[in-house]
mmCIF file of C-alpha atoms in Angstrom:
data_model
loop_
_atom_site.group_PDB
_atom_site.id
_atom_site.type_symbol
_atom_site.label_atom_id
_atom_site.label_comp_id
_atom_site.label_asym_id
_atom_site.label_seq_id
_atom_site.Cartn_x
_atom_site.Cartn_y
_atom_site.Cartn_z
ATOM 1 C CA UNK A 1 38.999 15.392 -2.479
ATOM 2 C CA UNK A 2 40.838 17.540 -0.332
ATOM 3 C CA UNK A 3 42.709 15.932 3.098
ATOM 4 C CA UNK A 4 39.839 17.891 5.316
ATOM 5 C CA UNK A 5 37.208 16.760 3.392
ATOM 6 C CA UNK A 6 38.294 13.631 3.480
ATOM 7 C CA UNK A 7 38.653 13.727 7.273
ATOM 8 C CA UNK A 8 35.394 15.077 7.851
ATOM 9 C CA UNK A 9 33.335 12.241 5.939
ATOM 10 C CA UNK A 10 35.590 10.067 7.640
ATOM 11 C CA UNK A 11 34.267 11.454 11.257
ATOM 12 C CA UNK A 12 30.673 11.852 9.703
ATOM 13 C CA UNK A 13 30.350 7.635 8.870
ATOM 14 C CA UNK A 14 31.916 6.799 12.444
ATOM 15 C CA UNK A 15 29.816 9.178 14.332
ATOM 16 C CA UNK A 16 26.816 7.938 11.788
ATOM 17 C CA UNK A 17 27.972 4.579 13.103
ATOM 18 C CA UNK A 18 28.230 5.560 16.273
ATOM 19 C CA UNK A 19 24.539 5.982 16.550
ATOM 20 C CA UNK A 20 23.374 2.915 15.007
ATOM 21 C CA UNK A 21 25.251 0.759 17.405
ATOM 22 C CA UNK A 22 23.907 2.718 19.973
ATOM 23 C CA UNK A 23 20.284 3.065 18.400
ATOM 24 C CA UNK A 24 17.533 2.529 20.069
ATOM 25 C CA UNK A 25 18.653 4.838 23.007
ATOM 26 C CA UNK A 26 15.072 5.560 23.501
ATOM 27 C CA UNK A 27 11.095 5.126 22.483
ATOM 28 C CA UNK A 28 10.617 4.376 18.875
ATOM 29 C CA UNK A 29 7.218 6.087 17.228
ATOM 30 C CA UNK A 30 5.676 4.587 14.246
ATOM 31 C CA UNK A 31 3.062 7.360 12.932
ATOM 32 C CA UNK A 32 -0.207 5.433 11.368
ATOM 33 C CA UNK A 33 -2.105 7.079 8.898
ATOM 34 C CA UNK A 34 -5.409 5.590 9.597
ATOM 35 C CA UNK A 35 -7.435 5.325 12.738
ATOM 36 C CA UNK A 36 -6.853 1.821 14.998
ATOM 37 C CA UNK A 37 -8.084 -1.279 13.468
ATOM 38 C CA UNK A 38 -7.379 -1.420 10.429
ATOM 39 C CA UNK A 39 -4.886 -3.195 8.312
ATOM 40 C CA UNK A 40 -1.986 -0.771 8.469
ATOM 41 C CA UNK A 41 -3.009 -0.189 12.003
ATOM 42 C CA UNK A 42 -2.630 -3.944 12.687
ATOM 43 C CA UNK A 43 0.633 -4.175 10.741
ATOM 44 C CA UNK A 44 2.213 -1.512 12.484
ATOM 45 C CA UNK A 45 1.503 -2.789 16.036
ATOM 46 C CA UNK A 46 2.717 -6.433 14.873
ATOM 47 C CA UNK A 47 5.789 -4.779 13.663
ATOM 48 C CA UNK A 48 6.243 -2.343 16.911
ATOM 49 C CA UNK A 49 5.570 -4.931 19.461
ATOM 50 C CA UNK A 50 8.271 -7.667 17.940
ATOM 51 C CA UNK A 51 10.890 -4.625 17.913
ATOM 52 C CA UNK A 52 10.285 -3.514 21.755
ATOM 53 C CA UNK A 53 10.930 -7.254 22.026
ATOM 54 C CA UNK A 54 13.724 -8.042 20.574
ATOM 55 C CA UNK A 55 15.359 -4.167 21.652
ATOM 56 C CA UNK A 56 13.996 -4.037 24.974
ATOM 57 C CA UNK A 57 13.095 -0.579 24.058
ATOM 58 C CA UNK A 58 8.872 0.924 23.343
ATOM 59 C CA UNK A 59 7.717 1.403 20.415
ATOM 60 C CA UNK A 60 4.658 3.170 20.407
ATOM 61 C CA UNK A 61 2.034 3.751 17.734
ATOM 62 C CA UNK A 62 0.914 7.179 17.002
ATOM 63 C CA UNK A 63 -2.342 6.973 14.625
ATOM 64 C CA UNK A 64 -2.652 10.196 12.941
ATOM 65 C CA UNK A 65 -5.272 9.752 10.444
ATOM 66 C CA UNK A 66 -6.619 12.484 7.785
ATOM 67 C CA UNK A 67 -6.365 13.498 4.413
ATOM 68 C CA UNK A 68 -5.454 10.486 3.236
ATOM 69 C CA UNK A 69 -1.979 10.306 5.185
ATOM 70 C CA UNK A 70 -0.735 13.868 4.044
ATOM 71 C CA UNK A 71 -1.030 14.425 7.471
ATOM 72 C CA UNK A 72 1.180 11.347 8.608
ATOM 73 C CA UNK A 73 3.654 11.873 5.943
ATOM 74 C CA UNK A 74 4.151 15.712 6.753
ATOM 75 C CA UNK A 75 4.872 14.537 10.479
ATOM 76 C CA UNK A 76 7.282 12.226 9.393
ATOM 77 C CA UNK A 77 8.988 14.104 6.703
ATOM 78 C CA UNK A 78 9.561 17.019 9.199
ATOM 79 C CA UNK A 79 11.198 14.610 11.991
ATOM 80 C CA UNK A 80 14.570 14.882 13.166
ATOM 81 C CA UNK A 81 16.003 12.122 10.448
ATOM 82 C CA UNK A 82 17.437 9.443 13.326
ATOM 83 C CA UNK A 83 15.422 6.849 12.830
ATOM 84 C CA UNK A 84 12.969 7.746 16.022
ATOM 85 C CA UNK A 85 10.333 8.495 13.992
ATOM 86 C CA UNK A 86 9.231 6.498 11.570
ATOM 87 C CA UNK A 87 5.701 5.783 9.398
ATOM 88 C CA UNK A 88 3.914 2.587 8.469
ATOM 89 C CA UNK A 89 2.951 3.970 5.026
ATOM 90 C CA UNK A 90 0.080 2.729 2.467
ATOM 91 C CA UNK A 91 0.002 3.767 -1.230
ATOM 92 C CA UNK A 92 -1.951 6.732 -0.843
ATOM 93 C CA UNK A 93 0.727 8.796 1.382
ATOM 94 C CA UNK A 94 3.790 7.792 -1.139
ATOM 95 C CA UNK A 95 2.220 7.794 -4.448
ATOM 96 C CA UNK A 96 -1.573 8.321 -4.954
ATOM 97 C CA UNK A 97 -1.310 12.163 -3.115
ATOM 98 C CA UNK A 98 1.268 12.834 -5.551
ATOM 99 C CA UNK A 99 -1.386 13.242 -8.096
ATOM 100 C CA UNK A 100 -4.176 13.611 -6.731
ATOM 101 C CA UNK A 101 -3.382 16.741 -4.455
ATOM 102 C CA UNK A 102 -3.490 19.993 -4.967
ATOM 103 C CA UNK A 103 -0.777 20.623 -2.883
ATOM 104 C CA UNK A 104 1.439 18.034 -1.022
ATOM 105 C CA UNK A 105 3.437 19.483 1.648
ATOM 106 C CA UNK A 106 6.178 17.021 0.611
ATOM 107 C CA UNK A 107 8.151 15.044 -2.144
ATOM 108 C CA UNK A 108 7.597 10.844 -1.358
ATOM 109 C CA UNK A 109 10.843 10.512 -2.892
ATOM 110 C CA UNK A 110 13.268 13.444 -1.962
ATOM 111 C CA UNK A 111 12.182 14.095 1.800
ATOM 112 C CA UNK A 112 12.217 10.044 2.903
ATOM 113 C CA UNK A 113 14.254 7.444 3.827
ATOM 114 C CA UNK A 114 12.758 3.791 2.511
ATOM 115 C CA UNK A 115 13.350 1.092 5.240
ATOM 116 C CA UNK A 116 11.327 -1.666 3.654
ATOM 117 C CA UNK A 117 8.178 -2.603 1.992
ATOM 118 C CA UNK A 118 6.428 -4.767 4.828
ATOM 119 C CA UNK A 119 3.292 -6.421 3.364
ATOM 120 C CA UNK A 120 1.406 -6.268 0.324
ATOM 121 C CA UNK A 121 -2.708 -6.885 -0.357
ATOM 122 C CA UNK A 122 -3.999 -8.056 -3.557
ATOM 123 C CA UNK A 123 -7.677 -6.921 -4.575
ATOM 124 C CA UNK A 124 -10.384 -8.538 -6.525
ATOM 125 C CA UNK A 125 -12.541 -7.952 -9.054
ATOM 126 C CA UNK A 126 -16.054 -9.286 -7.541
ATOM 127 C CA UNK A 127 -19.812 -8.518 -9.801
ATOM 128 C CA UNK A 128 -23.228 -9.452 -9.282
ATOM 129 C CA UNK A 129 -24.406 -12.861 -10.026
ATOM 130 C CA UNK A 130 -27.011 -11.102 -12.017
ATOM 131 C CA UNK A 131 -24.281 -10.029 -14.470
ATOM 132 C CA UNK A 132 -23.865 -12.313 -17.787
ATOM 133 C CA UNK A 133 -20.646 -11.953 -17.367
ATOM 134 C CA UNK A 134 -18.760 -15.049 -15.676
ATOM 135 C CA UNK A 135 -14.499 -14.026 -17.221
ATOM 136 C CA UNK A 136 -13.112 -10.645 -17.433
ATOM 137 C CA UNK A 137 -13.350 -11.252 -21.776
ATOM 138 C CA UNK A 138 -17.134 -11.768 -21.281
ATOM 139 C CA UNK A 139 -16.927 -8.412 -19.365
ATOM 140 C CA UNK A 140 -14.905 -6.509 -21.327
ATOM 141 C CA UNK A 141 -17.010 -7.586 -24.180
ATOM 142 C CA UNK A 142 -20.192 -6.780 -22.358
ATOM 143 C CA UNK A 143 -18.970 -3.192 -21.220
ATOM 144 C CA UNK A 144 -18.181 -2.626 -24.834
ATOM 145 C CA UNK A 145 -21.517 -3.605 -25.780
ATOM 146 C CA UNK A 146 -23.082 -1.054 -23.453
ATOM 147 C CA UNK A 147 -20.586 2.011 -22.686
ATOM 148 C CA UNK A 148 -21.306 3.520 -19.934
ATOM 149 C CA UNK A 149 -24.387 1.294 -18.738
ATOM 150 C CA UNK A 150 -21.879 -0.669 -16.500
ATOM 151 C CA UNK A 151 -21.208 0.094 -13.058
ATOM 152 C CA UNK A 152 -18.048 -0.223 -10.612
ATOM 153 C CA UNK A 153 -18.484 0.519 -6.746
ATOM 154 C CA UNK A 154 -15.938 1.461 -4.667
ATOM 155 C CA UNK A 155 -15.200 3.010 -1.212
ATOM 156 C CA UNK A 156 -14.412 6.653 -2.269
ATOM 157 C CA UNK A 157 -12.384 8.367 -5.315
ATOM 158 C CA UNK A 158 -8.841 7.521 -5.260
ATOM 159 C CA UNK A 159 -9.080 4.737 -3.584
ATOM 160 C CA UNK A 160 -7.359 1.546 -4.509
ATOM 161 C CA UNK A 161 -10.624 0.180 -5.821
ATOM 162 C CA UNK A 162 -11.121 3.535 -7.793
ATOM 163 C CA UNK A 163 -8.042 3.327 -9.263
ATOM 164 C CA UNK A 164 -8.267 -0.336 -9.776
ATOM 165 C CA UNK A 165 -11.840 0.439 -12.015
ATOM 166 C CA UNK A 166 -9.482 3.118 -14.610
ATOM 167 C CA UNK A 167 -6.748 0.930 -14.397
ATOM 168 C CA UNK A 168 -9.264 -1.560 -16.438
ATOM 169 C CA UNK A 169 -11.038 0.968 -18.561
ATOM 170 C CA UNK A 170 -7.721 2.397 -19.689
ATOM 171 C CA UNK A 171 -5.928 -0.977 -20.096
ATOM 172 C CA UNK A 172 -9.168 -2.450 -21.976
ATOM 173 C CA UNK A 173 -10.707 0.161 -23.761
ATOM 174 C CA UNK A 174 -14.143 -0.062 -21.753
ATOM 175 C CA UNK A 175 -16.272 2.816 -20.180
ATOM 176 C CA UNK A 176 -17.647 1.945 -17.240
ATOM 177 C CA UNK A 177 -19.486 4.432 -14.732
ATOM 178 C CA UNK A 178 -17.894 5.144 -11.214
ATOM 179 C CA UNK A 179 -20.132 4.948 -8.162
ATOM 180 C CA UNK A 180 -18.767 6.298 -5.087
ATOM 181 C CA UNK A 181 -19.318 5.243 -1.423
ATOM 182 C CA UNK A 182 -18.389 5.610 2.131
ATOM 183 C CA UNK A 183 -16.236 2.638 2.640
ATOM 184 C CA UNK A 184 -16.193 -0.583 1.222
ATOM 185 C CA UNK A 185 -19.009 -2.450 3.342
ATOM 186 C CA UNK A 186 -22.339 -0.326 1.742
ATOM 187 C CA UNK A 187 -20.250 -1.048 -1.816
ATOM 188 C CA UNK A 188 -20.503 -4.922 -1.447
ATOM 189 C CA UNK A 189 -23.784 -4.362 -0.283
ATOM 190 C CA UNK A 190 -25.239 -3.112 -3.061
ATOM 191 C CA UNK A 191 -22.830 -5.292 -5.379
ATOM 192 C CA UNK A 192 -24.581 -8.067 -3.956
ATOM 193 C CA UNK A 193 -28.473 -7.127 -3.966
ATOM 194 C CA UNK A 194 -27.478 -6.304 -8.098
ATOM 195 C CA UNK A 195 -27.999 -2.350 -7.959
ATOM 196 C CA UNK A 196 -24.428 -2.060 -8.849
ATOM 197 C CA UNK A 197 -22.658 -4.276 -11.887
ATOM 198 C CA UNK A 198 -19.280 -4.584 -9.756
ATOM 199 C CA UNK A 199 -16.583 -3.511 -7.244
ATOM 200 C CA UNK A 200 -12.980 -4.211 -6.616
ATOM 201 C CA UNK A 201 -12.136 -5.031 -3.102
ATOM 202 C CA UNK A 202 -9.214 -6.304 -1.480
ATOM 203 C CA UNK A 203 -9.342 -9.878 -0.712
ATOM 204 C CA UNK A 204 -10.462 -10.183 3.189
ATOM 205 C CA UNK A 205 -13.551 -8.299 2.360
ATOM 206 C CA UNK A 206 -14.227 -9.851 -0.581
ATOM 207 C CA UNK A 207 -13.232 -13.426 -0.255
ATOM 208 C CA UNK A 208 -16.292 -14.913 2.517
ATOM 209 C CA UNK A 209 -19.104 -13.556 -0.132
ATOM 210 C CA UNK A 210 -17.760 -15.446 -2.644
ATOM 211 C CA UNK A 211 -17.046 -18.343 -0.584
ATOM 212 C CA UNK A 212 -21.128 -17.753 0.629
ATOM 213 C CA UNK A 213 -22.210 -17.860 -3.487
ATOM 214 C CA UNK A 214 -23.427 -14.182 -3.140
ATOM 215 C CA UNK A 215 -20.663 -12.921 -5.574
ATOM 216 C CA UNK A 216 -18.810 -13.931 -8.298
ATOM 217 C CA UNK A 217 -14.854 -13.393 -8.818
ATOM 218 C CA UNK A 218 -13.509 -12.684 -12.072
ATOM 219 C CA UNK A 219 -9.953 -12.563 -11.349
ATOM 220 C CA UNK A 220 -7.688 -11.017 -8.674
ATOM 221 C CA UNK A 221 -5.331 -7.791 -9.634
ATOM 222 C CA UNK A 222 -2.203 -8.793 -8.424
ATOM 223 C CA UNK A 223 0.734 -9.681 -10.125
ATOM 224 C CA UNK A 224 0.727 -13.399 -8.923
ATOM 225 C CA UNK A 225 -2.136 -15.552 -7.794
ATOM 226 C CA UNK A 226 -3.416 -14.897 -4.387
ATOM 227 C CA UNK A 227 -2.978 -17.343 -1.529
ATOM 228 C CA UNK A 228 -6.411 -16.583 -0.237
ATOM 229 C CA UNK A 229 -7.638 -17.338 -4.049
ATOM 230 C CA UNK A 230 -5.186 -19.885 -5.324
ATOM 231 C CA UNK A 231 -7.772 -20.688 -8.181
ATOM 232 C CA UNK A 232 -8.639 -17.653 -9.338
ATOM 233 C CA UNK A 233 -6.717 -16.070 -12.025
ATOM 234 C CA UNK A 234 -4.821 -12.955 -12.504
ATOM 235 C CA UNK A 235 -6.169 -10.085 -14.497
ATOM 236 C CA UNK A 236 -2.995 -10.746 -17.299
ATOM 237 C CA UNK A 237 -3.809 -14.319 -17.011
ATOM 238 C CA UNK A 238 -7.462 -13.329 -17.845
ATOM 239 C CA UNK A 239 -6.281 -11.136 -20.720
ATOM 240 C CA UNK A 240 -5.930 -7.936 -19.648
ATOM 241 C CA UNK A 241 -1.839 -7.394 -20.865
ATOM 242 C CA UNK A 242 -0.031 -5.513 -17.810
ATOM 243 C CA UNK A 243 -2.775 -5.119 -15.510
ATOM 244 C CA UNK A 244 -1.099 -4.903 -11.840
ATOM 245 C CA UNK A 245 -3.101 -3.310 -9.034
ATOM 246 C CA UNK A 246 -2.199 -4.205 -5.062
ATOM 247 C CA UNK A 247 -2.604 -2.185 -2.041
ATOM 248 C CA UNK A 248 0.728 -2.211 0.283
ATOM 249 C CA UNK A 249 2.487 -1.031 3.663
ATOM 250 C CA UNK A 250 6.213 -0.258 3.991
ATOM 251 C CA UNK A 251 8.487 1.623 6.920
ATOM 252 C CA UNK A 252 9.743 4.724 6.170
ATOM 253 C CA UNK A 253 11.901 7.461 8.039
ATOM 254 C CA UNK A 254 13.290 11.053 7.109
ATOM 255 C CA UNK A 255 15.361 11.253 4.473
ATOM 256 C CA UNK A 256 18.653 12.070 6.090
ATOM 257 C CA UNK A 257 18.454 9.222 8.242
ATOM 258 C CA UNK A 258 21.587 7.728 8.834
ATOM 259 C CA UNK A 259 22.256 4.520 6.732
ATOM 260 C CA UNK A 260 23.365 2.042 9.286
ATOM 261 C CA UNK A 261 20.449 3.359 11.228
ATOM 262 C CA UNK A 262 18.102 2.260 8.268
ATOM 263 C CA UNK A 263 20.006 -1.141 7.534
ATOM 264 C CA UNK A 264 19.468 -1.507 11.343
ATOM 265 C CA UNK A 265 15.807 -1.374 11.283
ATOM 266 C CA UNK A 266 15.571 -2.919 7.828
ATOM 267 C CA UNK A 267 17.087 -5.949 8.840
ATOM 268 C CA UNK A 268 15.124 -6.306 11.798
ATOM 269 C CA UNK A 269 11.782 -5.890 10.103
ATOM 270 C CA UNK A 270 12.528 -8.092 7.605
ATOM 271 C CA UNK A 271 13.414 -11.095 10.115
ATOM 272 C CA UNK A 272 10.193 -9.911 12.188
ATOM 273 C CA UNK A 273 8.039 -10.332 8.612
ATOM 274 C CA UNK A 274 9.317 -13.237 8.105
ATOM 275 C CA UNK A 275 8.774 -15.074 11.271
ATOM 276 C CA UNK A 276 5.988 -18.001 10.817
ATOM 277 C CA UNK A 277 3.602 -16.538 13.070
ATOM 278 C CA UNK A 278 3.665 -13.221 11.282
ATOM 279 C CA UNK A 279 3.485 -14.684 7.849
ATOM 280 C CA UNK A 280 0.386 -16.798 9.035
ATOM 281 C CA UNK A 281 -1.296 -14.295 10.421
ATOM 282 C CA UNK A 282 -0.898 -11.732 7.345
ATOM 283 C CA UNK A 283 -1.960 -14.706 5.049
ATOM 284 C CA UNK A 284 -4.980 -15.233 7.425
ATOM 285 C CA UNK A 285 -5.791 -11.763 6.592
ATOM 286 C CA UNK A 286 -5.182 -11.697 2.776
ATOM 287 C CA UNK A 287 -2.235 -9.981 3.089
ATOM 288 C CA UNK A 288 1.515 -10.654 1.463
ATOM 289 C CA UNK A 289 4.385 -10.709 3.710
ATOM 290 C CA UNK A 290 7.390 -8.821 1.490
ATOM 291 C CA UNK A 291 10.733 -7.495 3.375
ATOM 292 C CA UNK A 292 12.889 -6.018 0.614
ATOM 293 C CA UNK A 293 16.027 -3.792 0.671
ATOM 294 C CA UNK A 294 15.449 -0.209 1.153
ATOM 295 C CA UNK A 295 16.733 0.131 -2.622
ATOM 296 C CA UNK A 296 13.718 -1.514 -3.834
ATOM 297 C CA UNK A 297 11.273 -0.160 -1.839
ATOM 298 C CA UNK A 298 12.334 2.991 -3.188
ATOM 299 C CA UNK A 299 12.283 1.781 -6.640
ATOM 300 C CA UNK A 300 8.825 0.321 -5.993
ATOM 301 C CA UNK A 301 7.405 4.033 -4.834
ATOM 302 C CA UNK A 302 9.185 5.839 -7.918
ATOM 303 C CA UNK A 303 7.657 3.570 -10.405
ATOM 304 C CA UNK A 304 4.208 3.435 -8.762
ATOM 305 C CA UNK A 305 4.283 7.307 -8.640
ATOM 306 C CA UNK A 306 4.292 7.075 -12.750
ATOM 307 C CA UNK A 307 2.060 4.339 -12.952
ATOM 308 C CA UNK A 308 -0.743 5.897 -11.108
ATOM 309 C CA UNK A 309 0.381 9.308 -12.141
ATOM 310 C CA UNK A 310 -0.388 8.323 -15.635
ATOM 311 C CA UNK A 311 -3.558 6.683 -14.677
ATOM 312 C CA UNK A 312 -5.035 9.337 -12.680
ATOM 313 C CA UNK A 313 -4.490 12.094 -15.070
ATOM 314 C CA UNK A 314 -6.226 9.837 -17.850
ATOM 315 C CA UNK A 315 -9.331 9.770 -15.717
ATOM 316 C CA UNK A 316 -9.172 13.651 -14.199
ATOM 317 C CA UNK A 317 -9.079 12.772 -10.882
ATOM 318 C CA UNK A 318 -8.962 15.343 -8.050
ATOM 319 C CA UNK A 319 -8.999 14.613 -4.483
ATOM 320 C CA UNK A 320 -12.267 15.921 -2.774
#
């Protein structure tokens, strides 16, 4: 390297520096890519309220909700990259668009900096009692029996419960037959009253109706057992080899975002995730507190890209 390139990275990582001692300056935003009340909604407020506390400086929560957070992510991609615009992501924005769009107006990996993955939601595989079918084997076995007779419920295409339903069939060998709805309420409903054979739903939905006797749990999709469901097994555990299905949230900002800026707000969030009122309250609500390093965030995103990638191509999926 030449002495004046040398000198100017020097000035670039003290001015980059600079910043991040001097960052927050002003308002924070955290774009939302849902409309308030729900989970990410909830996260990113818990998140935003504990950092105007701690820097004395707003952070305010922008909910831009649409096209299953393509319009979010655009917003957030296209931001100046100091760390004063960030984005309480879910699945669908980094990974699931990826695929299923036609066109996504920009690359999850090369147009964002990852700050860390926040909280993660395991879902569960609930059927009717009506079903003969009280383990995922005796499912499997039963779907096998009858292709295509067997039917999964879930709150629209590509959504996690979707892709949780040809996760299984491609994993197990099974055809079942996809019914769609307009969120995941009407699903359960008709789960319940036996017009539909099953649904996969994330664990604070599903959880009081099979506390109440009016479903039955086969086994939850994370990678661990679920707090909220300490007895009920995993789908490997209930012999489906690598089976791994979650729904999650992480912080994100534009990709040239200055590192100490991002180990700034990284360690913050991680100490604010892990506080005991925060990791209650995310329990309370089936939810995972995580906090990683911005490194494996990113790795997380990459791989999920070509796990789902793979999974939605199998079934031909297309976003409506």
């Amino acid at each position: 390297m030449r002495r004046s390139d040398a000198v100017a990275v020097a000035l670039l990582v003290a001015a980059a520096s600079a910043g991040a001692q001097d960052y927050p300056a002003r308002p924070i935003r955290i774009l939302v890519p849902s409309t308030p009340g729900g989970s990410v909604d909830t996260l990113a407020r818990m998140v935003g309220n504990n950092l105007s506390e701690r820097w004395k400086q707003q952070v305010v929560v922008d909910n831009r909700a649409g096209a299953g957070g393509i319009i979010a992510g655009e917003l957030t991609a296209k931001a100046a990259p100091d760390g004063y615009t960030l984005i309480m992501a879910t699945i669908a924005a980094m990974v699931t668009n990826v695929s299923l769009a036609k066109k996504l107006p920009y690359d999850p990996v090369r147009d964002f900096a990852p700050i860390t993955l926040v909280a993660s939601q395991q879902i569960v595989l609930l059927v009717t009692p009506a079903l003969p079918a009280k383990s995922i084997k005796e499912l499997i076995a039963l779907a096998k029996a009858k292709p295509g007779q067997l039917t999964f419920a879930s709150a629209g295409s590509g959504s996690g419960g979707h892709l949780s339903g040809e996760l299984l069939k491609l994993l197990a060998g099974i055809d079942l037959t996809h019914v769609t709805y307009k969120g995941i309420s009407p699903a359960i409903v008709d789960v319940i009253s036996g017009q539909v054979s099953m649904t996969f739903a994330n664990i604070i939905s599903g959880t009081p109706h099979v506390k109440s006797g009016k479903l039955r749990a086969l086994a939850v999709t994370g990678a661990h057992r679920s707090p909220a469901l300490p007895d009920m097994p995993t789908m490997v555990e209930a012999g489906v080899p690598g089976y791994e299905s979650s729904t999650w949230y992480g912080l994100l900002s534009a990709k040239a975002t200055p590192r100490p800026i991002i180990d700034k707000l990284n360690k913050e969030v991680v100490a604010i995730v892990n506080l005991p009122d925060i990791k209650s309250h995310l329990l309370a609500e089936g939810a995972e507190p995580v906090g990683n390093t911005p490194e494996q965030f990113g790795a997380l995103i990459r791989a999920e890209i070509d796990k789902w990638g793979k999974v939605i191509h199998a079934a031909g999926l297309r976003a409506d």
